[in-house]
Structure formats: C-alpha cells, structure tokens
Coordinates of C-alpha atoms and ligand atoms in Angstrom, one line a residue:
M1 CA 42.5 -71.4 -71.0
S2 CA 41.5 -67.8 -71.3
D3 CA 43.6 -64.8 -70.9
K4 CA 41.3 -63.2 -68.4
K5 CA 42.9 -61.9 -65.2
I6 CA 42.2 -64.0 -62.2
I7 CA 40.5 -62.4 -59.1
L8 CA 40.5 -64.4 -55.9
S9 CA 39.0 -63.5 -52.6
G10 CA 37.8 -65.3 -49.4
I11 CA 35.3 -64.6 -46.7
Q12 CA 35.4 -66.2 -43.3
P13 CA 32.4 -68.0 -42.0
S14 CA 32.7 -66.4 -38.7
G15 CA 29.3 -64.8 -38.2
A16 CA 26.5 -63.4 -40.3
I17 CA 27.6 -61.5 -43.4
T18 CA 26.9 -57.9 -42.8
L19 CA 25.6 -55.0 -44.9
G20 CA 29.2 -53.8 -44.9
N21 CA 30.5 -57.1 -46.4
Y22 CA 27.6 -57.0 -48.9
L23 CA 28.1 -53.4 -50.1
G24 CA 31.9 -53.4 -49.7
A25 CA 32.7 -56.8 -51.2
V26 CA 30.1 -59.3 -52.3
S27 CA 27.9 -57.0 -54.4
N28 CA 31.0 -56.0 -56.3
W29 CA 31.9 -59.6 -56.9
V30 CA 28.4 -60.1 -58.3
K31 CA 28.8 -57.1 -60.6
L32 CA 32.1 -58.5 -61.9
Q33 CA 30.4 -61.8 -62.6
N34 CA 27.5 -60.3 -64.4
D35 CA 29.5 -58.0 -66.7
P36 CA 29.4 -59.7 -70.1
E37 CA 32.6 -58.0 -71.1
S38 CA 34.3 -58.8 -67.9
L39 CA 38.1 -59.2 -68.2
Y40 CA 38.2 -61.3 -65.1
E41 CA 37.8 -64.8 -64.0
C42 CA 36.7 -64.9 -60.4
Y43 CA 37.3 -67.4 -57.6
Y44 CA 35.8 -67.0 -54.2
M45 CA 36.1 -69.2 -51.2
V46 CA 34.6 -69.7 -47.8
A47 CA 37.7 -69.6 -45.6
D48 CA 36.7 -72.2 -43.0
L49 CA 40.3 -73.2 -42.1
H50 CA 41.0 -69.6 -41.2
A51 CA 38.0 -69.7 -38.9
L52 CA 39.6 -72.4 -36.8
T53 CA 42.2 -69.9 -35.4
V54 CA 39.5 -68.9 -32.9
R55 CA 37.7 -71.6 -30.9
Q56 CA 34.6 -72.8 -32.8
E57 CA 31.8 -75.2 -31.8
A58 CA 31.7 -77.9 -34.5
K59 CA 28.0 -77.8 -35.0
V60 CA 27.9 -74.1 -35.3
L61 CA 30.9 -73.9 -37.6
R62 CA 29.4 -76.5 -39.9
K63 CA 26.1 -74.5 -40.2
R64 CA 27.9 -71.2 -40.7
V65 CA 30.0 -72.6 -43.5
L66 CA 26.9 -73.9 -45.3
D67 CA 25.0 -70.7 -44.6
T68 CA 27.9 -68.5 -45.9
Y69 CA 28.0 -70.6 -49.0
A70 CA 24.3 -70.3 -49.5
L71 CA 24.4 -66.6 -48.8
L72 CA 27.0 -66.0 -51.4
I73 CA 24.6 -67.6 -53.9
A74 CA 21.7 -65.7 -52.5
C75 CA 23.6 -62.4 -53.0
G76 CA 23.9 -63.3 -56.7
L77 CA 27.0 -65.4 -57.2
D78 CA 26.2 -68.2 -59.6
P79 CA 28.4 -71.2 -58.7
E80 CA 27.9 -72.5 -62.3
K81 CA 29.7 -69.4 -63.6
T82 CA 32.0 -68.3 -60.9
M83 CA 34.0 -70.8 -58.9
V84 CA 32.7 -70.6 -55.3
F85 CA 34.2 -73.2 -53.1
I86 CA 35.0 -74.2 -49.6
Q87 CA 38.6 -73.9 -48.6
S88 CA 38.9 -77.1 -46.5
Q89 CA 37.6 -79.2 -49.4
V90 CA 40.7 -78.4 -51.3
P91 CA 43.7 -80.1 -49.6
A92 CA 46.3 -78.1 -51.5
H93 CA 45.6 -75.1 -49.3
A94 CA 46.9 -76.8 -46.2
E95 CA 49.7 -78.5 -48.1
L96 CA 51.1 -75.4 -49.7
A97 CA 50.7 -73.4 -46.4
W98 CA 53.2 -75.8 -44.8
I99 CA 55.7 -75.4 -47.5
L100 CA 55.3 -71.6 -47.6
S101 CA 55.7 -71.4 -43.8
C102 CA 59.2 -72.6 -44.4
Y103 CA 59.8 -69.6 -46.6
T104 CA 58.3 -67.1 -44.2
Q105 CA 60.2 -65.5 -41.4
F106 CA 59.2 -65.5 -37.8
G107 CA 60.0 -61.8 -37.8
E108 CA 57.7 -61.0 -40.7
L109 CA 54.8 -62.8 -39.0
S110 CA 55.5 -61.0 -35.7
R111 CA 55.0 -57.7 -37.4
M112 CA 51.4 -58.4 -38.6
T113 CA 49.1 -56.0 -36.9
Q114 CA 46.1 -58.3 -37.0
F115 CA 48.1 -60.9 -35.2
K116 CA 49.0 -58.5 -32.5
D117 CA 45.4 -57.3 -32.1
K118 CA 44.0 -60.8 -32.0
A119 CA 46.6 -62.0 -29.6
Q120 CA 45.6 -59.2 -27.3
K121 CA 41.9 -60.0 -27.7
H122 CA 42.2 -63.8 -27.2
K123 CA 44.9 -63.9 -24.6
D124 CA 43.9 -67.4 -23.5
N125 CA 44.3 -68.9 -27.0
V126 CA 47.3 -67.4 -28.9
N127 CA 47.7 -70.5 -31.0
A128 CA 50.2 -71.1 -33.7
G129 CA 47.5 -71.0 -36.4
L130 CA 46.7 -67.4 -35.4
F131 CA 50.3 -66.6 -36.0
T132 CA 50.7 -68.4 -39.3
Y133 CA 47.3 -67.3 -40.6
P134 CA 48.8 -65.0 -43.2
V135 CA 50.8 -68.0 -44.6
L136 CA 47.6 -69.9 -45.2
M137 CA 46.1 -66.8 -46.9
A138 CA 49.2 -66.6 -49.1
A139 CA 48.7 -70.2 -50.1
D140 CA 45.0 -69.5 -50.9
I141 CA 46.1 -66.8 -53.3
L142 CA 49.2 -68.2 -54.8
L143 CA 47.8 -71.6 -55.6
Y144 CA 45.4 -70.0 -58.2
Q145 CA 48.0 -67.7 -59.7
A146 CA 45.7 -64.9 -58.8
D147 CA 46.4 -61.5 -60.5
L148 CA 44.2 -59.5 -58.3
V149 CA 42.9 -59.8 -54.7
P150 CA 40.1 -57.5 -53.6
V151 CA 40.8 -56.9 -49.9
G152 CA 39.8 -54.4 -47.3
I153 CA 42.4 -52.2 -45.6
D154 CA 42.6 -54.8 -42.7
Q155 CA 43.9 -57.5 -45.1
K156 CA 46.4 -55.3 -47.0
Q157 CA 49.4 -56.3 -44.8
H158 CA 48.6 -60.0 -45.4
L159 CA 48.5 -59.5 -49.1
E160 CA 51.8 -57.7 -48.9
L161 CA 53.2 -60.7 -47.2
A162 CA 51.8 -63.0 -49.8
R163 CA 53.6 -60.9 -52.4
D164 CA 56.9 -61.0 -50.5
V165 CA 56.7 -64.8 -50.1
A166 CA 55.9 -65.3 -53.8
I167 CA 58.8 -63.1 -54.9
R168 CA 61.2 -64.8 -52.5
F169 CA 60.2 -68.3 -53.7
N170 CA 60.4 -67.2 -57.4
N171 CA 63.9 -65.8 -56.8
T172 CA 65.1 -68.9 -54.9
Y173 CA 63.9 -71.3 -57.6
S174 CA 62.4 -69.9 -60.8
P175 CA 59.1 -68.1 -61.6
T176 CA 56.4 -70.3 -60.0
F177 CA 53.8 -67.9 -58.6
K178 CA 52.1 -64.9 -60.1
V179 CA 52.8 -61.9 -57.8
P180 CA 49.3 -60.7 -56.8
E181 CA 48.2 -57.1 -56.7
P182 CA 45.5 -55.5 -54.5
F183 CA 42.2 -54.8 -56.3
T184 CA 40.3 -51.8 -55.1
V185 CA 36.9 -51.2 -56.4
K186 CA 36.1 -47.6 -57.1
E187 CA 34.2 -45.5 -54.6
T188 CA 32.6 -48.1 -52.4
S189 CA 32.5 -46.1 -49.2
K190 CA 33.4 -48.0 -46.2
I191 CA 30.3 -48.9 -44.2
M192 CA 30.7 -48.0 -40.5
S193 CA 29.3 -49.4 -37.3
L194 CA 25.8 -48.0 -36.5
T195 CA 26.6 -47.5 -32.8
D196 CA 30.2 -46.2 -33.3
P197 CA 30.5 -44.7 -36.7
T198 CA 34.2 -44.2 -36.4
K199 CA 34.7 -48.0 -36.5
K200 CA 34.1 -50.2 -39.5
M201 CA 31.0 -52.4 -39.5
S202 CA 32.3 -55.8 -38.6
K203 CA 30.7 -59.2 -38.4
S204 CA 32.7 -60.0 -35.2
D205 CA 31.2 -57.0 -33.4
T206 CA 29.6 -58.2 -30.2
N207 CA 27.0 -55.5 -30.1
E208 CA 24.2 -56.6 -32.4
N209 CA 22.9 -53.1 -32.9
S210 CA 26.2 -52.1 -34.6
T211 CA 25.7 -54.2 -37.6
I212 CA 23.0 -55.1 -40.1
A213 CA 23.2 -58.8 -41.0
I214 CA 22.0 -59.3 -44.5
L215 CA 19.4 -61.7 -43.3
D216 CA 18.0 -59.4 -40.6
D217 CA 14.2 -59.0 -41.1
R218 CA 12.6 -55.7 -42.0
D219 CA 11.6 -54.8 -38.5
T220 CA 15.0 -55.5 -37.1
I221 CA 16.7 -53.5 -39.8
I222 CA 14.4 -50.5 -39.2
R223 CA 14.8 -50.7 -35.5
K224 CA 18.6 -50.8 -35.7
F225 CA 18.7 -47.7 -38.0
K226 CA 16.3 -45.9 -35.7
R227 CA 18.9 -46.4 -32.9
A228 CA 21.9 -45.5 -35.1
V229 CA 24.2 -42.9 -33.5
T230 CA 24.2 -39.5 -35.2
D231 CA 25.2 -36.1 -33.7
S232 CA 23.7 -32.9 -32.4
F233 CA 24.3 -30.7 -35.5
A234 CA 20.8 -31.4 -36.8
E235 CA 22.1 -31.0 -40.4
I236 CA 21.9 -33.7 -43.1
R237 CA 25.1 -33.2 -45.0
F238 CA 27.6 -35.7 -46.5
A239 CA 30.8 -34.9 -44.8
P240 CA 33.4 -37.6 -45.1
G241 CA 36.4 -37.1 -42.9
E242 CA 34.7 -34.4 -40.7
E243 CA 34.9 -35.3 -37.1
G244 CA 31.6 -35.7 -35.3
R245 CA 29.6 -36.2 -38.5
E246 CA 30.6 -39.8 -39.2
G247 CA 27.1 -41.1 -38.2
V248 CA 25.1 -39.0 -40.7
T249 CA 27.7 -39.5 -43.4
N250 CA 27.5 -43.2 -42.9
L251 CA 23.7 -43.2 -43.2
L252 CA 23.9 -41.2 -46.4
S253 CA 26.6 -43.5 -47.8
I254 CA 24.4 -46.5 -47.1
Y255 CA 21.4 -44.8 -48.6
S256 CA 23.2 -43.9 -51.8
A257 CA 24.7 -47.4 -52.1
V258 CA 21.5 -49.3 -51.7
T259 CA 19.4 -47.0 -53.8
G260 CA 22.1 -46.7 -56.5
R261 CA 21.5 -42.9 -56.6
A262 CA 24.1 -40.1 -56.6
M263 CA 25.0 -38.6 -53.3
D264 CA 23.8 -35.1 -54.3
A265 CA 20.3 -36.4 -55.1
C266 CA 20.2 -38.3 -51.8
V267 CA 21.2 -35.2 -49.8
S268 CA 18.7 -33.0 -51.4
E269 CA 15.9 -35.5 -50.8
F270 CA 16.4 -34.8 -47.1
S271 CA 16.6 -31.0 -47.2
G272 CA 14.4 -29.6 -44.5
K273 CA 14.0 -33.0 -42.9
G274 CA 15.2 -34.4 -39.6
Y275 CA 17.4 -37.3 -38.6
G276 CA 14.3 -39.4 -37.8
D277 CA 13.2 -39.1 -41.4
L278 CA 16.7 -40.0 -42.6
K279 CA 17.0 -43.1 -40.4
L280 CA 13.6 -44.4 -41.4
A281 CA 14.2 -43.9 -45.1
V282 CA 17.6 -45.6 -44.9
G283 CA 16.1 -48.5 -42.9
E284 CA 13.4 -49.0 -45.4
A285 CA 15.7 -48.7 -48.4
V286 CA 18.1 -51.2 -46.9
S287 CA 15.3 -53.6 -46.2
D288 CA 14.0 -53.3 -49.7
A289 CA 17.4 -53.9 -51.2
L290 CA 18.0 -57.0 -49.1
A291 CA 14.5 -58.5 -49.6
H292 CA 15.5 -60.5 -52.6
V293 CA 18.6 -61.8 -50.8
R294 CA 16.5 -63.0 -47.9
E295 CA 14.0 -64.8 -50.2
R296 CA 16.7 -66.4 -52.3
F297 CA 18.6 -67.5 -49.2
A298 CA 15.5 -69.3 -47.9
E299 CA 15.2 -71.1 -51.2
V300 CA 18.8 -72.0 -51.6
S301 CA 19.5 -73.1 -48.1
A302 CA 16.5 -75.4 -48.1
D303 CA 17.8 -77.1 -51.2
K304 CA 20.5 -79.3 -49.7
A305 CA 21.0 -81.4 -52.8
Y306 CA 21.7 -78.3 -54.9
L307 CA 24.1 -76.9 -52.4
E308 CA 26.0 -80.1 -52.1
R309 CA 26.3 -80.5 -55.8
M310 CA 27.6 -77.0 -56.2
Y311 CA 30.2 -77.1 -53.6
T312 CA 31.3 -80.5 -54.6
E313 CA 31.7 -79.6 -58.3
N314 CA 33.4 -76.4 -57.4
S315 CA 35.9 -78.0 -55.0
Q316 CA 36.8 -80.5 -57.7
R317 CA 37.5 -77.7 -60.1
A318 CA 39.5 -75.9 -57.4
Q319 CA 41.5 -79.1 -56.7
Y320 CA 42.3 -79.4 -60.3
I321 CA 43.6 -75.9 -60.7
S322 CA 45.5 -75.8 -57.4
N323 CA 47.2 -79.1 -57.9
K324 CA 48.9 -77.8 -60.9
T325 CA 50.7 -75.1 -58.8
L326 CA 51.3 -77.5 -55.9
S327 CA 53.0 -80.1 -58.2
K328 CA 55.3 -77.4 -59.5
V329 CA 56.2 -76.4 -56.0
Y330 CA 56.9 -80.0 -54.9
R331 CA 59.2 -80.5 -57.8
K332 CA 61.1 -77.3 -57.3
V333 CA 61.7 -77.8 -53.6
G334 CA 62.7 -81.4 -54.1
L335 CA 59.7 -83.4 -52.8
I336 CA 58.7 -86.5 -54.7
R337 CA 55.2 -86.3 -56.0
Ligands
LIG401 N1 41.6 -63.3 -44.2 C1 40.5 -62.8 -45.0 C2 39.6 -62.0 -44.0 O1 39.4 -62.4 -42.9 C3 39.7 -63.9 -45.6 C4 40.6 -64.6 -46.6 C5 41.1 -65.9 -46.5 C6 41.0 -64.1 -47.8 N2 41.8 -66.2 -47.6 C7 41.8 -65.2 -48.4 C8 40.9 -62.9 -48.5 C9 42.4 -65.0 -49.7 C10 41.5 -62.7 -49.7 C11 42.3 -63.8 -50.3 O2 38.9 -61.1 -44.5

C-alpha cells in the first residue's frame, strides 16, 4: 500500500479520440504517469458499459473498445505502470451500480442536464440506462476509493452526484467510500470545434471537419485546419472570451499546446502573417505532434497478444481492488457474500 492519492478517470469508446481529448485529458494523464515524483496513483478505464446507453453495433463496439485501449497506450500510458482497464471486465462496477441506484433519488437523476440533453437527442431510445448512467459512473469512482477525478465541465454534475451518494451512504452506515474531489489540471485550454469554435470539440460531433481524430493522417489534418472557421478581423491575436474571435483563439491555443511554447511567442511568430499561414502552421504542428501516436498505435494494435495480456492483467488487478470495496458494501447493507 502506498499513501499516494488515487486518480481515476474513464473515457467512452464512442468514437475516435480527438485532439481535444488528447490535449485536454490523455496527455495530462501521461504526464502524471511519467513524473517520477508523482504523488498520484492513476487508474483509467475504457467505459464500455456507459457506451451501451446509446445503440451500438456489436462488431463496431468491440473494435472501438480495443482501439480505444490501444490508443491510450499509443498516447503514452504504460499499462505496466498505470492501471488501464476495461470497465465491463470488472463485474463489481455493475454490481455496485445496482446497490447505489437504491441510494440515489429519482429526483436527483431527473435534474442531470446531460440526461435531459441526451433524452432530447435520442427521443426514440430514452432507456433506463441513460437515466441511471451517473449511478454507474459513481460506482466506477467509489469502488476504487478515488481521491481525485479529472473531469471536464460536462461531467462535473455527475461527479457531484457521486459525492452526494457517497456521503449519504457513509452517513447511513459508517465511512465506506472516499468522497472524491474534482481534479482540474492547470491551464489546458478547452479545445473547440473547428467548424463552430463556440462549441467544444467533441468525438460525437457528426461533422467530421469539426474534429481532429488523433489517428487522422497528415493530409486530413492539414485539410481540416485549412477549412477551420476564423473571422473577418484579419488579426492574429489570442483573445479568450472575446466574441467573434473564438476561431483564431482556438487555433492559437492548439498551436501553443502542441508545440509546448508560450502563447506570447506563438502570437509573435505570426505577426504580419495571415490566417492562411496560421492554419497551415497549426495543421503541420498538430500532425508532427501526433505522428508518434499514429506510429505507436499501428504497432500496438497489431500486437493482439500484448493487448490481451495487458487488459487481462489490468482487469484482474482492478477486480482485486474493487472487490474489497464491494465486500464492505455487501456487509453493511446486509447482503450475504
Ligand atoms: N462519463 C464519462 C464521459 O463520458 C466517462 C466516465 C465513465 C468517467 N466513468 C467515469 C469519467 C468515471 C470519470 C470517472 O466523459
């Protein structure tokens, strides 16, 4: 046992991981892993059970889960150092979710804004899983006694619910779950859609030109940046929060993030230049930054035996850890284990 703080997060296998996921989440996970003085122990999962809340084709889902797993490794997570596992391979998630659903109120779940949005979008399939989705997410987190959960703004409300449920359970019985805190990594700008820079870049966006998938090839990346929406000010300036300048600001954020250079330096590099120059430079820089991920992905995903060994070993470890919490819960609520 170490006294490191536990960080836990999940990513849905619901489409290609985007540049936004990479810069906003996964690359930070890799940094935490590689910091030799890290104060954290990190667990990451491919949240495949969550993906079932919208209709999936079995063959496609299976491939996406494996691709997502391989992609996390290609991005730099080392499954021999960091526990990277597949949610459905650890039965305790579904088991605890049921129990926690009996400690979560209908009214609480009805207030979740993501549920309301998704129910609007998929009117033909407002299933119970979509409604209880945050309970499964609470189980994901509470099973591992996570201290910190890195989540984007869209998942904040779900994390808040996980905290409420944990506190309620602890008060009803006795301290059982660690109450998790949100973990925000400093100054990663949100990466916005290339076609509508007022919206977040999202892997569920149906317009391909809005997102950069981290496995997009060089030509595709450059073409998408060439088409990125800008404005008519003809001025390359970093202007977060200024209306109408979101496009150029987003391009500069991306450029600074992938080159690792300060924003001032990036802006001065383009003084006297036009939007065409900026778009091309960003496209090339993004492609360069992702080149090693593409190569590593090709290697890793071709090595089926390695992948299988990694997810199997990691799910065994996850089962071991999560079963400890689950046993406690069974005992406290009066189930016979
Ligand atoms: N619901 C999260 C999302 O869509 C993914 C997720 C599932 C997650 N389980 C989690 C995130 C646990 C953090 C912790 O982004």
